[in-house]
Amino acid sequence: MTDTVDAIFAKTKKGRLLFQDRNALSTEFVPDNLPFREAQTENVAEVLAPALLGSKPSNLLLYGKTGTGKTAVATLVIRKLLSQDDTRQILTAYVNCRLAGTEYLTLARISEALPMDKDKRIPLTGLSLSEVANRIFKTISKEKIHLILILDEIDYLVNTNDDTLYKFTRSGEDTAPGFLTIVGISNDLRFKERLNARVLSSLGEEEIVFPPYTTAELRSILTARAKIAFRLGVVPESTINLCAALAASEHGDARRAIDMLRVAGEVAEREGRQSVDEESIRKASDKIERDVVEKALPSLPLQAKIIIIATSKFLSGTNTGELYLAYTNLAKKSGVEVLTQRRVSGIIAELDVLGLIEAAVVSKGRKGRTKHIKLLVDNDTLGRVIGEDARLLDLI
Ligand SMILES: Nc1ncnc2c1ncn2[C@@H]1O[C@H](COP(=O)(O)OP(=O)(O)O)[C@@H](O)[C@H]1O
Ligand SMILES: [Mg+2]
């Protein structure tokens, strides 16, 4: 026992065998140039440039699927903008709306970036949304702040009403002589359709689209990153090729590619391999798939979990009608509201997008069409992850 512990520590002290700078593969790392994103980078820079002369830049919307470089481009341009700011009035704030959780907490995070008087600071609960917004506007006005506000995953801020967002996009009078420009980022291509027209017209003054990377582009991004992150010669070209191909299999996602390379490096080091070989990539890919499911399941709404449990009762899949019956029984048993078939179908479609359920349309001849629905999560994982939710224990 102690021998193994000693061996672990000795190995660590000797230094890492494959990694040279593991940090270069972390999600926060933004390289100094972003190949294949020159046009988008220049575009964002052009829109934000007026801030250097003290004028308010247009609001800006960046969108494209995950891992297409949106956050990296925004971060890089802001970094350069701040380094050239002679006015000393530019302030930037970055908030990820999904991680912040609620609209209120998003505003609280924004206020943390501002130099607020102690008595004006936003408590974590207790104020109305408009009071919080007003305190933010007043500070911007009083301190003549030129705020560039990056709202990442901004779609999480848009749910039932868009009032807060609307207020922020039209805050000109309240913030003068300071100003507030929003750089909104969304992974959801349909986000615009959900936006109220009046919000869209002021938020999307400028729009920049980020296409997925091609496999060749991912290869090149990975090669550059591997050079910084790993010791010379430990990542063969075949590894890079496989990693790029796997990451491009859904859509060209640089985050997935880089994550996979990092996990593969860890696997290879732990197993004492001499190089990050293709086998390590395959193991990393499997591990990441499992992690995605285990992360997605616990945070699902209760109704979605019940639908998943209902689906798990049909080992070889089922159809919409049968599943709805099973769902109804479980919902009654657990004492929650029984949703209409229409709402249940909507949730099934969302679970399909998340990759937890497969719902394929099949024709029933003259009887019309139905869906063949199958759970993609194995029962062990389901029992382990959903079983943690006390309300559902009896249903499984
Ligand atoms: N063109 C690029 N060159 C190098 N690295 C990139 C490039 N685009 C994205 N990345 C890296 O890929 C990862 C995901 O990018 P990110 O900007 O977070 O994607 P998004 O915000 O679109 O989901 C980050 O680690 C980022 O540094
Ligand atoms: Mg992002």
mmCIF file of C-alpha atoms and ligand atoms in Angstrom, residues 71 152 187 255, ligand 2:
data_model
loop_
_atom_site.group_PDB
_atom_site.id
_atom_site.type_symbol
_atom_site.label_atom_id
_atom_site.label_comp_id
_atom_site.label_asym_id
_atom_site.label_seq_id
_atom_site.Cartn_x
_atom_site.Cartn_y
_atom_site.Cartn_z
ATOM 1 C CA THR A 71 -15.468 32.611 -26.749
ATOM 2 C CA ASP A 152 -21.772 34.086 -23.071
ATOM 3 C CA ASN A 187 -24.358 28.140 -29.222
ATOM 4 C CA ARG A 255 -13.335 22.033 -27.731
HETATM 5 MG MG MG B 2 -18.084 29.447 -25.656
#
